[in-house]
């Protein structure tokens, strides 16, 4: 196994495990019908009405920057998202990264949803 530091410095080929899963608005229902619902897999990111194939991942400060080849509603485009985890990894902060002055969109917060198939009812 790689030392933790080596792992941190290794080039990324997919989205790191800690980001994977399903996310929704802070007060969202964690339901696939929610407009803020987001599913992150190692090689794809699925939004409400579009999906992106991960074409590049690089380390950001902090977090990661993911380049996505997007498809949705009959169109294709490229998006870059800066992602970082906050609140003990229970919340995901994303924003569209423009690259230039890194200014651009506001940060959107989502909360981590329970894993698929797990219900709160016992």
Coordinates of C-alpha atoms in Angstrom, one line a residue:
X1 CA 0.0 0.0 0.0
X2 CA 1.1 3.5 -0.6
X3 CA 1.9 5.8 2.2
X4 CA -0.9 8.4 2.8
X5 CA 1.2 11.2 1.5
X6 CA 2.1 9.3 -1.7
X7 CA -1.6 8.6 -2.1
X8 CA -2.3 12.3 -1.8
X9 CA 0.2 13.2 -4.4
X10 CA -0.6 10.4 -6.9
X11 CA -2.3 11.7 -10.0
X12 CA -6.1 11.1 -9.9
X13 CA -7.7 9.0 -12.6
X14 CA -11.2 9.0 -11.1
X15 CA -13.2 10.7 -8.3
X16 CA -11.8 9.7 -4.9
X17 CA -14.0 7.4 -2.8
X18 CA -14.8 10.0 -0.2
X19 CA -16.8 12.0 -2.7
X20 CA -18.8 9.0 -4.0
X21 CA -22.5 8.5 -3.2
X22 CA -25.7 10.5 -3.4
X23 CA -26.2 14.0 -2.3
X24 CA -29.1 16.4 -2.1
X25 CA -30.0 19.9 -1.0
X26 CA -29.4 20.5 2.7
X27 CA -33.1 20.3 3.3
X28 CA -33.8 18.0 0.3
X29 CA -35.6 14.7 0.4
X30 CA -32.7 12.6 -0.9
X31 CA -35.0 11.4 -3.6
X32 CA -33.9 11.0 -7.3
X33 CA -36.8 13.3 -8.3
X34 CA -35.2 16.2 -6.3
X35 CA -33.8 18.9 -8.6
X36 CA -30.7 19.1 -6.4
X37 CA -30.1 15.4 -6.3
X38 CA -26.6 14.4 -7.4
X39 CA -25.0 10.9 -7.8
X40 CA -21.3 10.7 -7.9
X41 CA -19.6 7.6 -9.1
X42 CA -15.9 7.2 -9.9
X43 CA -16.4 7.9 -13.6
X44 CA -19.7 9.6 -13.8
X45 CA -21.6 12.4 -12.1
X46 CA -25.4 12.4 -12.6
X47 CA -27.4 15.6 -12.1
X48 CA -31.2 16.1 -12.2
X49 CA -31.5 16.4 -16.0
X50 CA -27.9 15.7 -17.2
X51 CA -25.0 13.3 -16.8
X52 CA -21.3 13.9 -17.1
X53 CA -18.5 11.4 -17.9
X54 CA -15.4 12.3 -15.9
X55 CA -12.7 13.2 -18.4
X56 CA -10.2 14.6 -15.9
X57 CA -9.7 15.0 -12.1
X58 CA -7.1 17.1 -10.5
X59 CA -6.4 18.1 -6.9
X60 CA -7.8 21.5 -6.0
X61 CA -7.0 23.6 -2.9
X62 CA -8.9 22.2 -1.2
X63 CA -10.7 19.2 -2.6
X64 CA -10.7 18.3 -6.3
X65 CA -11.6 19.8 -9.6
X66 CA -13.5 17.5 -12.0
X67 CA -13.8 18.0 -15.7
X68 CA -17.0 16.5 -17.1
X69 CA -18.2 15.8 -20.6
X70 CA -21.8 16.6 -20.1
X71 CA -24.9 15.3 -21.9
X72 CA -28.5 16.3 -21.3
X73 CA -31.6 17.2 -23.1
X74 CA -30.0 16.5 -26.5
X75 CA -26.9 18.6 -26.0
X76 CA -23.3 18.0 -25.1
X77 CA -20.9 20.4 -23.3
X78 CA -17.9 20.5 -20.9
X79 CA -18.2 21.6 -17.3
X80 CA -15.6 21.9 -14.6
X81 CA -16.7 21.5 -11.0
X82 CA -14.6 22.3 -7.9
X83 CA -15.7 19.9 -5.1
X84 CA -14.8 19.8 -1.5
X85 CA -16.1 18.0 1.6
X86 CA -17.0 20.0 4.7
X87 CA -18.7 19.3 8.0
X88 CA -16.9 16.0 8.7
X89 CA -17.5 14.9 5.1
X90 CA -21.3 15.1 5.6
X91 CA -21.6 18.0 3.2
X92 CA -20.4 18.5 -0.3
X93 CA -19.6 22.0 -1.6
X94 CA -19.5 22.3 -5.4
X95 CA -19.1 25.2 -7.7
X96 CA -18.6 25.6 -11.4
X97 CA -14.9 26.4 -11.9
X98 CA -14.2 28.8 -14.8
X99 CA -10.4 28.4 -14.5
X100 CA -9.4 32.0 -15.3
X101 CA -9.6 33.9 -12.1
X102 CA -11.5 31.0 -10.5
X103 CA -14.3 33.5 -9.9
X104 CA -17.6 32.4 -11.3
X105 CA -20.5 30.7 -9.7
X106 CA -21.5 30.6 -6.1
X107 CA -20.9 27.5 -4.0
X108 CA -23.7 25.0 -3.7
X109 CA -24.0 22.9 -0.6
X110 CA -25.5 19.4 -0.5
X111 CA -25.8 16.9 2.3
X112 CA -24.8 13.3 2.0
X113 CA -27.7 11.0 1.5
X114 CA -28.0 7.6 3.2
X115 CA -26.8 4.7 1.0
X116 CA -29.3 3.3 -1.4
X117 CA -31.5 0.7 0.1
X118 CA -30.9 1.8 3.6
X119 CA -34.0 3.2 5.3
X120 CA -34.4 4.9 8.6
X121 CA -37.2 2.6 9.6
X122 CA -36.0 -0.5 11.4

